[in-house]
CSV table of C-alpha atoms and ligand atoms in Angstrom, one decimal:
chain,number,residue,atom,x,y,z
H,21,MET,CA,0.0,0.0,0.0
H,22,GLN,CA,1.3,3.4,-1.0
H,23,SER,CA,0.1,5.0,2.2
H,24,GLN,CA,1.9,2.5,4.4
H,25,VAL,CA,5.1,2.9,2.3
H,26,ALA,CA,4.9,6.7,2.7
H,27,GLN,CA,4.2,6.4,6.4
H,28,MET,CA,7.2,4.1,6.9
H,29,ARG,CA,9.4,6.5,5.1
H,30,GLY,CA,8.2,9.3,7.4
H,31,PHE,CA,6.2,11.3,4.9
H,32,PRO,CA,3.1,13.0,6.1
H,33,PRO,CA,0.0,12.0,4.0
H,34,ILE,CA,-0.4,15.5,2.6
H,35,GLU,CA,2.1,18.4,2.6
H,36,ALA,CA,1.8,21.7,0.8
H,37,ARG,CA,4.5,24.3,0.7
H,38,GLY,CA,4.1,27.8,-0.5
H,39,LEU,CA,0.9,26.9,-2.3
H,40,ILE,CA,-0.3,29.7,-4.6
H,41,LYS,CA,-3.5,29.8,-6.6
H,42,ASP,CA,-4.3,32.5,-9.1
H,43,VAL,CA,-7.3,32.7,-11.2
H,44,SER,CA,-7.8,34.8,-14.3
H,45,LEU,CA,-10.9,36.9,-14.3
H,46,ARG,CA,-10.4,38.7,-17.6
H,47,LYS,CA,-7.6,38.9,-20.1
H,48,ASP,CA,-5.2,40.9,-18.0
H,49,GLU,CA,-6.8,40.6,-14.6
H,50,THR,CA,-5.7,37.9,-12.2
H,51,ILE,CA,-6.7,37.4,-8.6
H,52,ARG,CA,-4.7,35.5,-6.0
H,53,ILE,CA,-6.8,33.2,-3.9
H,54,LEU,CA,-4.1,31.3,-2.0
H,55,HIS,CA,-1.0,33.3,-1.0
H,56,GLY,CA,1.7,30.8,-0.3
H,57,VAL,CA,-0.1,28.4,2.0
H,58,ASP,CA,1.9,25.8,4.1
H,59,PHE,CA,-0.3,22.9,5.1
H,60,GLN,CA,0.2,19.5,6.5
H,61,ALA,CA,-2.2,16.6,7.4
H,62,ASP,CA,-1.2,13.8,9.7
H,63,TRP,CA,-1.6,10.0,9.6
H,64,GLY,CA,-4.5,8.7,11.7
H,65,ARG,CA,-6.0,12.2,12.2
H,66,MET,CA,-8.8,14.4,11.0
H,67,THR,CA,-7.6,17.9,10.1
H,68,GLY,CA,-10.2,20.6,9.8
H,69,ILE,CA,-9.9,23.7,7.6
H,70,VAL,CA,-12.1,26.6,8.8
H,71,GLY,CA,-12.4,30.3,8.0
H,72,PRO,CA,-14.8,32.9,6.6
H,73,SER,CA,-16.8,32.4,3.4
H,74,GLY,CA,-14.6,33.2,0.4
H,75,SER,CA,-11.3,32.7,2.3
H,76,GLY,CA,-10.2,29.9,-0.1
H,77,LYS,CA,-11.0,26.8,1.9
H,78,SER,CA,-12.5,24.8,-1.0
H,79,THR,CA,-9.8,26.0,-3.3
H,80,LEU,CA,-7.2,24.7,-0.9
H,81,LEU,CA,-9.0,21.4,-0.5
H,82,TYR,CA,-9.3,21.0,-4.3
H,83,SER,CA,-5.6,21.9,-4.7
H,84,LEU,CA,-4.5,19.3,-2.1
H,85,ALA,CA,-6.6,16.7,-3.9
H,86,GLY,CA,-5.2,17.5,-7.3
H,87,LEU,CA,-8.5,18.6,-8.6
H,88,GLU,CA,-7.3,22.2,-9.2
H,89,SER,CA,-4.0,23.0,-10.9
H,90,ILE,CA,-1.8,25.3,-8.7
H,91,SER,CA,0.0,28.4,-9.7
H,92,GLY,CA,3.0,28.1,-7.5
H,93,GLY,CA,4.5,26.0,-4.6
H,94,GLN,CA,4.2,22.3,-4.2
H,95,VAL,CA,1.8,19.7,-3.1
H,96,THR,CA,3.0,16.2,-2.0
H,97,VAL,CA,0.4,13.5,-1.3
H,98,LEU,CA,1.5,10.0,0.0
H,99,GLY,CA,5.0,11.0,-0.9
H,100,GLU,CA,4.3,12.0,-4.5
H,101,ARG,CA,4.5,15.5,-6.0
H,102,ILE,CA,1.0,15.7,-7.4
H,103,ASP,CA,1.6,19.2,-8.8
H,104,ARG,CA,4.1,17.6,-11.2
H,105,MET,CA,1.9,14.7,-12.2
H,106,GLY,CA,0.4,14.5,-15.7
H,107,ARG,CA,-3.3,14.4,-16.0
H,108,ALA,CA,-3.6,10.6,-16.7
H,109,LYS,CA,-1.3,9.7,-13.9
H,110,MET,CA,-3.1,12.0,-11.5
H,111,ALA,CA,-6.4,10.4,-12.5
H,112,ARG,CA,-5.0,6.9,-11.7
H,113,PHE,CA,-3.5,8.1,-8.5
H,114,ARG,CA,-6.8,9.7,-7.4
H,115,ARG,CA,-8.7,6.5,-8.2
H,116,ALA,CA,-6.3,4.3,-6.3
H,117,HIS,CA,-5.7,6.4,-3.2
H,118,LEU,CA,-8.0,9.4,-2.7
H,119,GLY,CA,-11.7,9.8,-1.9
H,120,PHE,CA,-13.8,12.9,-2.1
H,121,VAL,CA,-17.0,13.9,-0.4
H,122,PHE,CA,-18.1,17.1,-2.1
H,123,GLN,CA,-21.4,19.0,-2.3
H,124,SER,CA,-22.0,17.9,-5.9
H,125,TYR,CA,-22.7,14.3,-5.3
H,126,ASN,CA,-21.9,12.9,-8.7
H,127,LEU,CA,-24.4,10.1,-8.3
H,128,VAL,CA,-25.8,8.3,-11.4
H,129,PRO,CA,-29.5,9.1,-11.6
H,130,THR,CA,-30.4,5.9,-13.5
H,131,LEU,CA,-28.9,3.6,-10.8
H,132,ASN,CA,-30.4,2.9,-7.4
H,133,VAL,CA,-28.7,3.6,-4.1
H,134,GLU,CA,-26.9,0.2,-3.8
H,135,GLU,CA,-25.8,0.2,-7.5
H,136,ASN,CA,-24.4,3.7,-7.1
H,137,ILE,CA,-22.3,2.6,-4.1
H,138,ALA,CA,-21.1,-0.5,-5.9
H,139,LEU,CA,-20.2,1.3,-9.1
H,140,PRO,CA,-16.5,2.1,-8.3
H,141,PHE,CA,-16.0,-1.6,-7.8
H,142,LEU,CA,-17.8,-2.7,-10.9
H,143,LEU,CA,-15.8,-0.1,-13.0
H,144,ARG,CA,-12.6,-1.7,-11.8
H,145,GLY,CA,-13.9,-5.2,-12.6
H,146,ARG,CA,-14.1,-6.1,-8.9
H,147,ARG,CA,-16.9,-7.6,-6.9
H,148,ALA,CA,-18.8,-5.1,-4.7
H,149,PRO,CA,-18.6,-5.8,-0.9
H,150,LYS,CA,-22.4,-6.2,-0.4
H,151,GLY,CA,-22.2,-6.9,3.3
H,152,GLU,CA,-20.2,-3.8,3.9
H,153,ILE,CA,-22.5,-1.7,1.8
H,154,ALA,CA,-25.5,-3.0,3.7
H,155,ALA,CA,-23.8,-2.3,7.1
H,156,MET,CA,-22.9,1.3,6.1
H,157,LEU,CA,-26.4,2.0,4.8
H,158,GLU,CA,-27.7,0.7,8.1
H,159,ARG,CA,-25.5,3.0,10.1
H,160,PHE,CA,-26.6,5.9,7.9
H,161,GLY,CA,-30.2,5.1,8.6
H,162,MET,CA,-30.8,4.2,4.9
H,163,ALA,CA,-31.2,0.5,5.0
H,164,ASP,CA,-34.7,0.7,3.6
H,165,ARG,CA,-33.7,2.9,0.7
H,166,ARG,CA,-31.1,0.6,-0.8
H,167,ARG,CA,-33.2,0.0,-3.9
H,168,SER,CA,-34.5,3.5,-4.2
H,169,ASP,CA,-33.9,5.6,-7.3
H,170,ILE,CA,-31.5,8.4,-6.6
H,171,GLY,CA,-34.0,11.0,-7.9
H,172,SER,CA,-36.4,10.0,-5.1
H,173,LEU,CA,-33.9,10.9,-2.3
H,174,SER,CA,-33.6,14.2,-0.5
H,175,GLY,CA,-30.3,16.2,-0.7
H,176,GLY,CA,-29.2,14.9,2.7
H,177,GLU,CA,-29.9,11.3,1.7
H,178,GLN,CA,-28.0,11.7,-1.5
H,179,GLN,CA,-25.1,13.2,0.5
H,180,ARG,CA,-25.1,10.0,2.6
H,181,VAL,CA,-25.1,7.8,-0.4
H,182,ALA,CA,-22.2,9.7,-1.9
H,183,LEU,CA,-20.3,9.4,1.4
H,184,ALA,CA,-21.0,5.7,1.6
H,185,ARG,CA,-19.7,5.2,-1.9
H,186,VAL,CA,-16.4,6.9,-1.0
H,187,LEU,CA,-16.0,5.1,2.3
H,188,VAL,CA,-16.6,1.5,1.0
H,189,SER,CA,-13.7,2.0,-1.4
H,190,LYS,CA,-11.4,2.6,1.6
H,191,PRO,CA,-9.2,5.4,0.1
H,192,ASP,CA,-6.0,6.3,1.9
H,193,VAL,CA,-6.9,9.9,2.2
H,194,VAL,CA,-10.5,11.3,2.3
H,195,PHE,CA,-11.2,14.9,1.4
H,196,ALA,CA,-14.6,16.3,2.5
H,197,ASP,CA,-16.1,19.7,1.7
H,198,GLU,CA,-18.9,20.6,4.1
H,199,PRO,CA,-19.9,17.0,4.6
H,200,THR,CA,-22.7,17.9,7.0
H,201,GLY,CA,-23.9,20.9,5.0
H,202,ALA,CA,-27.2,19.4,3.9
H,203,LEU,CA,-27.8,17.3,7.0
H,204,ASP,CA,-29.8,17.6,10.2
H,205,GLN,CA,-27.7,17.5,13.4
H,206,ALA,CA,-28.2,13.9,14.2
H,207,THR,CA,-27.4,12.7,10.7
H,208,GLY,CA,-24.5,15.0,10.5
H,209,ARG,CA,-23.1,13.3,13.6
H,210,VAL,CA,-23.3,9.9,12.0
H,211,VAL,CA,-21.4,11.2,9.0
H,212,ILE,CA,-18.7,12.8,11.1
H,213,ASP,CA,-18.4,9.6,13.2
H,214,GLU,CA,-17.8,7.7,9.9
H,215,LEU,CA,-15.1,10.1,8.9
H,216,HIS,CA,-13.5,9.6,12.4
H,217,ARG,CA,-13.6,5.9,11.9
H,218,VAL,CA,-11.5,6.5,8.7
H,219,ALA,CA,-9.1,8.8,10.6
H,220,ALA,CA,-8.7,6.3,13.4
H,221,ASP,CA,-6.7,4.2,11.1
H,222,PRO,CA,-3.0,5.1,11.4
H,223,ALA,CA,-2.5,4.4,7.7
H,224,ARG,CA,-5.2,6.9,6.6
H,225,ALA,CA,-6.0,10.6,6.9
H,226,VAL,CA,-9.0,12.9,6.6
H,227,VAL,CA,-9.2,16.6,5.7
H,228,VAL,CA,-12.5,18.4,6.1
H,229,VAL,CA,-13.6,21.9,5.2
H,230,THR,CA,-16.4,23.0,7.5
H,231,HIS,CA,-18.4,26.0,8.7
H,232,SER,CA,-19.8,23.8,11.5
H,233,GLU,CA,-18.4,24.6,15.0
H,234,GLU,CA,-19.3,21.1,16.1
H,235,VAL,CA,-17.5,19.4,13.2
H,236,ALA,CA,-14.4,21.7,13.7
H,237,SER,CA,-14.3,21.0,17.4
H,238,SER,CA,-14.4,17.2,16.7
H,239,CYS,CA,-11.3,17.5,14.5
H,240,ASP,CA,-7.9,16.4,15.9
H,241,ARG,CA,-6.4,19.6,14.5
H,242,VAL,CA,-7.8,22.7,12.9
H,243,VAL,CA,-6.2,25.3,10.6
H,244,THR,CA,-7.8,28.7,9.9
H,245,LEU,CA,-7.7,30.3,6.5
H,246,VAL,CA,-8.4,34.1,6.1
H,247,ASP,CA,-8.0,35.8,2.8
H,248,GLY,CA,-6.1,32.9,1.4
H,249,ARG,CA,-3.6,32.7,4.2
H,250,ILE,CA,-3.3,30.4,7.2
H,251,THR,CA,-3.7,32.5,10.2
H,252,GLY,CA,-4.0,30.0,13.0
H,253,GLY,CA,-4.2,26.4,13.8
H,254,ALA,CA,-1.7,23.9,15.1
H,255,ARG,CA,-4.1,22.6,17.7
J,4,LIG,N1,-12.3,29.9,-10.8
J,4,LIG,C1,-12.5,31.0,-10.1
J,4,LIG,N2,-12.6,32.2,-10.7
J,4,LIG,C2,-12.8,33.3,-10.0
J,4,LIG,N3,-12.9,33.4,-8.7
J,4,LIG,C3,-12.8,32.2,-8.0
J,4,LIG,C4,-12.6,31.0,-8.6
J,4,LIG,N4,-12.5,30.0,-7.7
J,4,LIG,C5,-12.7,30.6,-6.5
J,4,LIG,N5,-12.8,32.0,-6.7
J,4,LIG,C6,-12.9,33.0,-5.6
J,4,LIG,O1,-11.9,32.7,-4.7
J,4,LIG,C7,-12.4,32.9,-3.4
J,4,LIG,C8,-12.3,31.7,-2.5
J,4,LIG,O2,-13.2,30.7,-2.9
J,4,LIG,P1,-13.5,29.4,-2.1
J,4,LIG,O3,-14.7,28.7,-2.7
J,4,LIG,O4,-12.2,28.6,-2.1
J,4,LIG,O5,-13.8,29.9,-0.7
J,4,LIG,P2,-14.4,29.2,0.6
J,4,LIG,O6,-13.6,29.6,1.8
J,4,LIG,O7,-14.4,27.7,0.3
J,4,LIG,O8,-15.8,29.8,0.6
J,4,LIG,P3,-17.2,29.2,1.2
J,4,LIG,O9,-17.0,29.0,2.7
J,4,LIG,O10,-18.2,30.3,0.9
J,4,LIG,O11,-17.5,27.9,0.5
J,4,LIG,C9,-13.8,33.4,-3.5
J,4,LIG,O12,-13.8,34.8,-3.5
J,4,LIG,C10,-14.2,32.9,-4.9
J,4,LIG,O13,-15.2,33.7,-5.5
């Protein structure tokens, strides 16, 4: 396992140095969203990224996950410089090692709940772990929805299906952007508990962007981003 190899070598799961992200608004107008951010996640821990709206939290998360190109600095994930990776290698690396829980659920509307969760396995020609999928749906309070069409689910239910799909694949690193945003408090707690189960594994790591005080206070460490700069953290 790449994560175990990286851990043995003493690499953190994620490390960003001097991360800069610029975006072009018009022809000759560029704005800087991330101003040389240094960030590190740790093995077996859940790291929170908090800060005001528009401070660059999602941009940082996407950059750490290799979903956004960066304008300067470096990002190392599981010991690999992802900012230097070509597109195809990055896509393979993501599929093999990284999981994303984002607001856009990316569920397939023509498949039911169970089929959506099984899809990543089927795409890799592997058998889906039916027992694990059933157990996770049970914990998420969705056992009775397993054959439901995606379109018949509420936003919060779809979010749980998307999370279940990520978690059953057991990625080494899980990135979550507002994972409780569409959920009531009780369901949000279940989701956060699941992310903590991932982070409890010393060979895995979780990074979560959140506006929720409750989620932030449950993290092992929290960094604060203001205007594209880390202003606090190291808890
Ligand atoms: N592609 C882009 N083009 C122009 N501006 C962008 C782009 N991506 C992000 N921004 C701007 O960069 C800033 C940071 O955005 P980002 O979504 O990372 O913030 P955030 O802290 O996650 O905000 P929120 O908490 O509201 O989700 C915002 O002002 C946003 O409008």
